[in-house]
Short mmCIF file of C-alpha atoms in Angstrom, two decimals:
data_model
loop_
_atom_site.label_atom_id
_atom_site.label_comp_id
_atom_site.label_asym_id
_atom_site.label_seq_id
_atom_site.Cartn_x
_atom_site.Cartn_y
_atom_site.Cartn_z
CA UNK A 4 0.00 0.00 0.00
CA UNK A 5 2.89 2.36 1.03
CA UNK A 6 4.96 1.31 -2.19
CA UNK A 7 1.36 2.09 -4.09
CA UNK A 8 1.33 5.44 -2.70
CA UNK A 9 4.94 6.12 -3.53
CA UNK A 10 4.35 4.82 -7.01
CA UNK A 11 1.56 7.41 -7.24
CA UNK A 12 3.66 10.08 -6.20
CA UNK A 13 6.30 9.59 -8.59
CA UNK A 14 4.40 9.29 -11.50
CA UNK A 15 2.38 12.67 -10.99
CA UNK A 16 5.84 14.17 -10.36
CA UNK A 17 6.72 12.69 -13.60
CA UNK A 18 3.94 14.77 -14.98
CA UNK A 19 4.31 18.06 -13.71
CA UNK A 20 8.11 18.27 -14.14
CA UNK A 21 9.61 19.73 -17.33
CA UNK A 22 13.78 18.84 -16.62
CA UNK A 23 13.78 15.91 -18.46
CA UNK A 24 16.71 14.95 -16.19
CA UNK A 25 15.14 14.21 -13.59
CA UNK A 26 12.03 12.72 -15.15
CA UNK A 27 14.85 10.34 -16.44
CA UNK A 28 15.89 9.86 -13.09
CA UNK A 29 12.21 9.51 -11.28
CA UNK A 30 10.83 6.87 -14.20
CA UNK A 31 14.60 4.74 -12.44
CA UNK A 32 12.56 5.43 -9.22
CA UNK A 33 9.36 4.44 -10.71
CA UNK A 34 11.17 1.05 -12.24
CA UNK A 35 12.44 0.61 -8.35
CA UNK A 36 9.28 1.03 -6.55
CA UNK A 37 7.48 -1.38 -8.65
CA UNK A 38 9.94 -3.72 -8.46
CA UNK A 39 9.23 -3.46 -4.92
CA UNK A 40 5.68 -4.15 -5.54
CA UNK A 41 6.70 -7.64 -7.15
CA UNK A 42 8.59 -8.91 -4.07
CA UNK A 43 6.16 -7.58 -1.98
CA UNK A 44 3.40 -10.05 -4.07
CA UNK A 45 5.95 -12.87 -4.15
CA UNK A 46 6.86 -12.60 -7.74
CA UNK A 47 10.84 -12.72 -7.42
CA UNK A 48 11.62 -13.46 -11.01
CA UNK A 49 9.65 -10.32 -12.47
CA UNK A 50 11.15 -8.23 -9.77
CA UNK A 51 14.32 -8.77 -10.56
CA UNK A 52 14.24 -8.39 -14.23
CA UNK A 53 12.04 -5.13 -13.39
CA UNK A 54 15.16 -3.66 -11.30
CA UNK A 55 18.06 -4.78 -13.98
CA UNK A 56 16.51 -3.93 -16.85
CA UNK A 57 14.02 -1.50 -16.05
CA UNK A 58 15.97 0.67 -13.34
CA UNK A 59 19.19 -0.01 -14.75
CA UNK A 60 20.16 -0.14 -18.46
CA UNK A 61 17.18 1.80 -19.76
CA UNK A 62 17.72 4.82 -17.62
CA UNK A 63 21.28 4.34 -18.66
CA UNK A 64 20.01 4.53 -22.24
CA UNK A 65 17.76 7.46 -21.33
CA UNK A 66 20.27 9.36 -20.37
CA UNK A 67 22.39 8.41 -23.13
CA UNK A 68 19.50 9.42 -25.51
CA UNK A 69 19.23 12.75 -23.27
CA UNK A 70 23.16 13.41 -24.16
CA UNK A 71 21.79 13.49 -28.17
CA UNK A 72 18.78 15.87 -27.10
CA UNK A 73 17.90 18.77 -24.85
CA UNK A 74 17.41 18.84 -21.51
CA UNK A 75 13.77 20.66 -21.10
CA UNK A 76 10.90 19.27 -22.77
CA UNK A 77 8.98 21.71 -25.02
CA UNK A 78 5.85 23.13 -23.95
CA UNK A 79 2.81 21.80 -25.11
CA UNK A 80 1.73 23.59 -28.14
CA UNK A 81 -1.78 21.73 -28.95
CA UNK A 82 -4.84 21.73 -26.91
CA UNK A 83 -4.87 18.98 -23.98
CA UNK A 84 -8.24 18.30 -24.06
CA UNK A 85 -8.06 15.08 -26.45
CA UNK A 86 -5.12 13.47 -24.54
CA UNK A 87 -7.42 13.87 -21.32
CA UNK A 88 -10.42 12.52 -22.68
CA UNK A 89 -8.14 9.49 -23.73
CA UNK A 90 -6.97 9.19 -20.50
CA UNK A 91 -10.18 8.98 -18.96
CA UNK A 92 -11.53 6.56 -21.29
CA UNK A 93 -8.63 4.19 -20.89
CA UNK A 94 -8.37 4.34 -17.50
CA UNK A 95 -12.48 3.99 -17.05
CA UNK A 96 -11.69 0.63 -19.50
CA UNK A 97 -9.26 -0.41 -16.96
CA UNK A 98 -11.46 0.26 -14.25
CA UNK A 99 -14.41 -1.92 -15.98
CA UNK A 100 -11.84 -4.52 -16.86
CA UNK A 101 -10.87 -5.20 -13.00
CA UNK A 102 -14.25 -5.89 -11.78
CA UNK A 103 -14.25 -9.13 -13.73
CA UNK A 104 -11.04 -9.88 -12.13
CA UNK A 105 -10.80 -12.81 -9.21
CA UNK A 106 -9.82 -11.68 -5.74
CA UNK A 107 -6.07 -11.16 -5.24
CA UNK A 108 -4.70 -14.46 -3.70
CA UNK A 109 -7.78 -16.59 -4.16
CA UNK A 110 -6.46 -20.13 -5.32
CA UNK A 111 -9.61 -20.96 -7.32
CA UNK A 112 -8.84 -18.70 -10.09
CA UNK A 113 -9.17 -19.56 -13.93
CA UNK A 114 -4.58 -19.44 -14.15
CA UNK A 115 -4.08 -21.61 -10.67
CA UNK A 116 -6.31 -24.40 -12.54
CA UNK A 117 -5.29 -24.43 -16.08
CA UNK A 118 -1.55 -25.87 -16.55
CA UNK A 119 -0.06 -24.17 -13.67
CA UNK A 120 -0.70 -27.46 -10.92
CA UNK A 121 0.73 -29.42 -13.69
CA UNK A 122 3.68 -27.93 -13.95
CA UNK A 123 4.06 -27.91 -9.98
CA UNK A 124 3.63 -31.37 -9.74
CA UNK A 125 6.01 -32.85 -12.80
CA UNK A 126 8.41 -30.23 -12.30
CA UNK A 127 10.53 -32.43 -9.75
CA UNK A 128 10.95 -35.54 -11.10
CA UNK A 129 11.15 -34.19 -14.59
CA UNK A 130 13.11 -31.32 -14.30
CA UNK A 131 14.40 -31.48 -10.63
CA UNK A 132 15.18 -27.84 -10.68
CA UNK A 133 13.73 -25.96 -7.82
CA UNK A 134 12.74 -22.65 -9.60
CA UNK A 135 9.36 -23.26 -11.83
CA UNK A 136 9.92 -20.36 -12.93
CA UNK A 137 13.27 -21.23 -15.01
CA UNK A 138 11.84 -25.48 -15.45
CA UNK A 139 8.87 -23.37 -17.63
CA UNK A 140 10.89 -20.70 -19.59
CA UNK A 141 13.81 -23.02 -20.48
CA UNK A 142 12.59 -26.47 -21.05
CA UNK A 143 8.70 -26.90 -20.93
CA UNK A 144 8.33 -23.64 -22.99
CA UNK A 145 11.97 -23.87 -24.66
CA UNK A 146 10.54 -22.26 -27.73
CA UNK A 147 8.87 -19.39 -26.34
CA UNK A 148 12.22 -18.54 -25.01
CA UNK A 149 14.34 -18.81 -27.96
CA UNK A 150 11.42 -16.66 -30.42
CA UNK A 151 12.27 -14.32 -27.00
CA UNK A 152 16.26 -14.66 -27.67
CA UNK A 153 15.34 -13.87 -31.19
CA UNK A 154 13.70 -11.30 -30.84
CA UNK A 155 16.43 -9.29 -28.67
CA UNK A 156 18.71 -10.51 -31.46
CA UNK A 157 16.78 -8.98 -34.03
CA UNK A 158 16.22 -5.07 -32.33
CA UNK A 159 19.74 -4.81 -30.97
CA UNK A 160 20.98 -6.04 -34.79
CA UNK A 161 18.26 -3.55 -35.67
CA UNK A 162 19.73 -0.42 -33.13
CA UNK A 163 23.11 -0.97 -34.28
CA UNK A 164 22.59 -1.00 -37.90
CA UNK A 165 20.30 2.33 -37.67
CA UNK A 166 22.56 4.42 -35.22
CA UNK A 167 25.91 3.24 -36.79
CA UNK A 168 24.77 3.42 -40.31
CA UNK A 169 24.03 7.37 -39.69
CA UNK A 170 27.40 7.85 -38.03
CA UNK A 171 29.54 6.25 -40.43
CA UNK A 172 27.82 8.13 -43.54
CA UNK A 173 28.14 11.49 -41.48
CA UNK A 174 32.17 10.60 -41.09
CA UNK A 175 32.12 9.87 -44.63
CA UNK A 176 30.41 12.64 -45.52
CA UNK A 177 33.53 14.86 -43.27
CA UNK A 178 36.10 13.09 -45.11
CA UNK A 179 35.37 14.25 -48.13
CA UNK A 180 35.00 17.46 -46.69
CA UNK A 181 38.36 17.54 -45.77
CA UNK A 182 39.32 16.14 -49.16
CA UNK A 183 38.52 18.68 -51.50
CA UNK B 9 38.08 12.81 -17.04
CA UNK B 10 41.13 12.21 -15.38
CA UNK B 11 40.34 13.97 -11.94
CA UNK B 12 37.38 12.12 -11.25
CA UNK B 13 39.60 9.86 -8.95
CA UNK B 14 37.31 8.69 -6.46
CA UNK B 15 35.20 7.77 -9.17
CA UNK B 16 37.38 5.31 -10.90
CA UNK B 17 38.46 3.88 -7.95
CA UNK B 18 35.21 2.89 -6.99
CA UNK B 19 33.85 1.69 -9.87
CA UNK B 20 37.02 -0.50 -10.34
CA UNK B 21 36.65 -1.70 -7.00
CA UNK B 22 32.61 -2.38 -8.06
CA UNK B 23 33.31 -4.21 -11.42
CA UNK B 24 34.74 -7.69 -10.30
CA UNK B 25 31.77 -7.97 -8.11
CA UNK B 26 28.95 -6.93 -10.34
CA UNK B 27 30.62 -9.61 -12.82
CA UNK B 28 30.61 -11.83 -10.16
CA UNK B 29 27.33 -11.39 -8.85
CA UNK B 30 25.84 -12.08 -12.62
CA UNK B 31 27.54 -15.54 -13.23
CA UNK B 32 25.68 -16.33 -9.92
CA UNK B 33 22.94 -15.26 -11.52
CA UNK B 34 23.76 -17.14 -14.42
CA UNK B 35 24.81 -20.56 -13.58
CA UNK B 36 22.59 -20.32 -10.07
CA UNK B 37 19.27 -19.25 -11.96
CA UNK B 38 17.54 -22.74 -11.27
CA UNK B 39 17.99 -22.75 -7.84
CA UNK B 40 16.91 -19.01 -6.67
CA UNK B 41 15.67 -16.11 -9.23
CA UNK B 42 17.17 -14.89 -12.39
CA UNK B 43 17.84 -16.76 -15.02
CA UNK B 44 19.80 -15.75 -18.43
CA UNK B 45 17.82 -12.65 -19.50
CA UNK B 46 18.79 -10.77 -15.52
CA UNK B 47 22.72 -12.49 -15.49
CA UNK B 48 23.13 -10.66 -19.35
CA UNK B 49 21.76 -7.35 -18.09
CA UNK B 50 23.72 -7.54 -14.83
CA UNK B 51 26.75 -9.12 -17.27
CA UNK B 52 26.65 -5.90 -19.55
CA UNK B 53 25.97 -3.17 -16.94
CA UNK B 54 29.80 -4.04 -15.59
CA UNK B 55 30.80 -3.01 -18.94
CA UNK B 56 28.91 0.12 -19.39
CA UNK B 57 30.19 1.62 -15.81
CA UNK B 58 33.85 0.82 -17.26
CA UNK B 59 32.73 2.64 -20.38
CA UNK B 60 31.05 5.60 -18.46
CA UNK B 61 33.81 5.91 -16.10
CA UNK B 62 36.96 5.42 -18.40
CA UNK B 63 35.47 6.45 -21.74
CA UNK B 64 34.31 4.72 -24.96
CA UNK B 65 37.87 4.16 -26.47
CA UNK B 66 38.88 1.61 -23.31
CA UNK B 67 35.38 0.53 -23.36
CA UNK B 68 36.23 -0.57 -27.13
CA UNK B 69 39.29 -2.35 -26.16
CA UNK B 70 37.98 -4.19 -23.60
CA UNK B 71 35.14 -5.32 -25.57
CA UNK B 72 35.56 -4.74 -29.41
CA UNK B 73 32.13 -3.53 -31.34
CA UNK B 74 33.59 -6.88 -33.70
CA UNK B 75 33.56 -9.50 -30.60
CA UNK B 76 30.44 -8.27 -29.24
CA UNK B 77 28.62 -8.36 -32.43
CA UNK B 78 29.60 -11.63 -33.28
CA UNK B 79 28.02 -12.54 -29.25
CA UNK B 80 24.62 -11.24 -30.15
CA UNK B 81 24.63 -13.99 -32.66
CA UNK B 82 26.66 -16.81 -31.03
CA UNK B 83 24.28 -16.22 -28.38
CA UNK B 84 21.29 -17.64 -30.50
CA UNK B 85 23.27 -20.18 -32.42
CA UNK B 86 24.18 -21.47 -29.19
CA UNK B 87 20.49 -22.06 -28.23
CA UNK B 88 19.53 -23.06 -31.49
CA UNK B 89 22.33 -25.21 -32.14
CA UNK B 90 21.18 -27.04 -28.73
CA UNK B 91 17.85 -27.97 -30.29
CA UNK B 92 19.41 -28.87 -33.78
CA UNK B 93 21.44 -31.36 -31.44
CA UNK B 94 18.36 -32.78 -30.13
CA UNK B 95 17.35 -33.03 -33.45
CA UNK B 96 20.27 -35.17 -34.82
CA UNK B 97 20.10 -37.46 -32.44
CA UNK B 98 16.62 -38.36 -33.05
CA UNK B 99 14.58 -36.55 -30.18
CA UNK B 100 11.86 -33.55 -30.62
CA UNK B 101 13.53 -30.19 -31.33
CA UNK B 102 14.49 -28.92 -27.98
CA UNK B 103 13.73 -32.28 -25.89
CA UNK B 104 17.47 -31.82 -23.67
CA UNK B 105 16.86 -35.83 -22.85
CA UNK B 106 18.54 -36.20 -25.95
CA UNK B 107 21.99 -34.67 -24.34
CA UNK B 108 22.95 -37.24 -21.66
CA UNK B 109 21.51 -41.28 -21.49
CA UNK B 110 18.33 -42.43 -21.23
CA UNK B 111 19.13 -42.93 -17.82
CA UNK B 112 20.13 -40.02 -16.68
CA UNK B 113 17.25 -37.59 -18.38
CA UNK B 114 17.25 -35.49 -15.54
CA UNK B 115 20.94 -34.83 -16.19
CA UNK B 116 20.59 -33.89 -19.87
CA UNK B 117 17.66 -31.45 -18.67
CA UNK B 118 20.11 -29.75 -16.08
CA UNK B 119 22.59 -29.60 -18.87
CA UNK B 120 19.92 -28.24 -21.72
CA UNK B 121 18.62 -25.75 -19.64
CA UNK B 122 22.43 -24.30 -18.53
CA UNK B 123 22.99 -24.41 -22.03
CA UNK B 124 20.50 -22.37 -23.44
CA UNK B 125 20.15 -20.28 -20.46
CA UNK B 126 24.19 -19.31 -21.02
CA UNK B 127 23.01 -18.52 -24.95
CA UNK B 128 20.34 -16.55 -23.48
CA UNK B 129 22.87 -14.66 -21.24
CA UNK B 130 25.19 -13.98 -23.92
CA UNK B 131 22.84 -12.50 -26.46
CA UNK B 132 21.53 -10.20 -23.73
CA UNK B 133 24.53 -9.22 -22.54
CA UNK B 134 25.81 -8.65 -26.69
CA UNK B 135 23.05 -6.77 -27.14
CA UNK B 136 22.98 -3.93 -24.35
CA UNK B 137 26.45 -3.35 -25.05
CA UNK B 138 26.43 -2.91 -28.34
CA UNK B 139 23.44 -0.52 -27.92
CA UNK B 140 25.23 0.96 -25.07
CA UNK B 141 28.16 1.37 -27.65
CA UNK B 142 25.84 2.51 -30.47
CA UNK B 143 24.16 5.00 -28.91
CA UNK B 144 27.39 6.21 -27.16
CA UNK B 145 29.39 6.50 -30.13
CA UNK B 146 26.78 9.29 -31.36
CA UNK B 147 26.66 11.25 -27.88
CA UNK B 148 29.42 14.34 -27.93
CA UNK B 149 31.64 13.59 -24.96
CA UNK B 150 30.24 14.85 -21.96
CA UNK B 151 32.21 17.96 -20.38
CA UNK B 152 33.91 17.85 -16.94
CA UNK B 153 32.03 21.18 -16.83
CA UNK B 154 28.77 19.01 -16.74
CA UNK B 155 28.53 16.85 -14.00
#
């Protein structure tokens, strides 16, 4: 509830500040907080990628992108009333869409009685690992994870072709400067 | 950047550790959580505090754009190449009973799973270094006058 409140906090700071500095640094806050919030409702394994990835590299790459750009975001030059009213409608969606929802913890819910016991219970003598967590990702789901591996093979290929590309034709492009 | 003592010192005390701490990640990720996605961040954020703190050009020599390019890809092979093994010798693409006797299938799971979990690792850890590198390698140098 505390972390909750924090969370809350930080994001309407996020809002009303215009340094993008420290927006940079309170979305690494944000990232923090919420992996807080995954401990806190026993879900280790998203917590920690939360905190690596989230709180570390990408505000490492925000501030690297920050380096490239300015520091103060512009001020808003079109009306706000459109952004609002998606806002509201989204978050009313939301809303709607968490009344259906089971009651947090209850072990009768539609995911603790699909595959989930299953895995549980074969887990041991198949796998005889004691994290689920990695018995599911690596060899009961072994595809998922390598279309996963793919796909972060695929965008970083992608990054570096599209930011080296540009620097290598703008050092070309000073060469020749320099030749004639 | 060269009076920024404290700073180097630190982080070069910091980097054997946070290098350390990922291979536990790594190799312990069955046993406690992580797992080879966490171990490749952790792997490649050693790298990037040696190429905040020190600059890109020792960044580049400890880990050449070449070698780290080539891991984004051995990465993948490496889990691929695990179920193509599986493959040859007659088992279902990916099915690690295939890499130990049919005995010991436990054992060839153990082994599948630090196999792939390593290519995992490696491809992650590839990959946010050479974006680290990539979108470095664009920034102007940050000023002393900055910080």
């Amino acid at each position: 509830m505390i972390l909750f409140g924090f969370l809350i906090i930080t994001s309407f700071a996020i809002m009303r500040l215009r340094n993008l500095f420290a927006v940079v640094m309170l979305s690494g806050v944000f990232s923090l907080l919420s992996a807080g919030l995954f401990v806190a409702m026993d879900a280790v394994d998203v917590a920690f990628t939360e905190a690596a990835v989230g709180a570390g590299i990408s505000t490492v790459l925000m501030l690297g992108t920050l380096a490239l750009t300015h520091q103060e975001e512009k001020p808003a030059q079109h009306s706000r009333a459109l952004p609002l009213l998606v806002v509201f409608v989204t978050g009313a969606a939301l809303l709607y869409g968490t009344a259906d929802l089971p009651p947090f913890g209850s072990a009768d819910t539609p995911v603790q009685q699909h595959v989930a016991p299953e895995y549980i219970e074969r887990t041991p003598e198949e796998i005889d690992v004691p994290n689920i967590v990695t018995a599911v990702l690596a060899s009961y789901r072994g595809y998922d994870t390598l279309g996963e591996t793919v796909v972060i093979f695929t965008a970083g290929i992608a990054v570096i072709v599209l930011l080296h590309s540009s620097t290598r034709r703008r050092r070309r492009e000073d060469g020749k400067e320099a030749d004639t | 950047m060269d009076h920024h003592f404290i700073l180097r010192v630190v982080s070069k005390m910091l980097i054997p550790p946070i290098l350390l701490y990922a291979l536990y990640v790594q190799f312990h990720g069955d046993f406690g959580p992580g797992g080879g996605f966490q171990a490749g961040v952790i792997f490649a954020v050693a790298f990037i505090l040696y190429g905040l703190v020190y600059g890109l050009d020792h960044l580049r020599r400890v880990a050449p754009p070449s070698m780290v390019r080539a891991g984004i890809a051995l990465g993948v092979l490496l889990y691929a190449g695990t179920g193509a093994f599986s493959l040859f010798k007659g088992k279902n693409y990916l099915d690690y009973a295939a890499l130990a006797d049919a005995e010991h299938a436990v054992g060839g799971q153990h082994l599948g799973i630090l196999l792939v979990e390593a290519g995992v690792g490696l491809t992650v850890a590839s990959v946010m270094i050479a974006v680290f590198i990539a979108f470095a390698s664009r920034a102007p140098e940050i000023k002393d006058t900055d910080w």
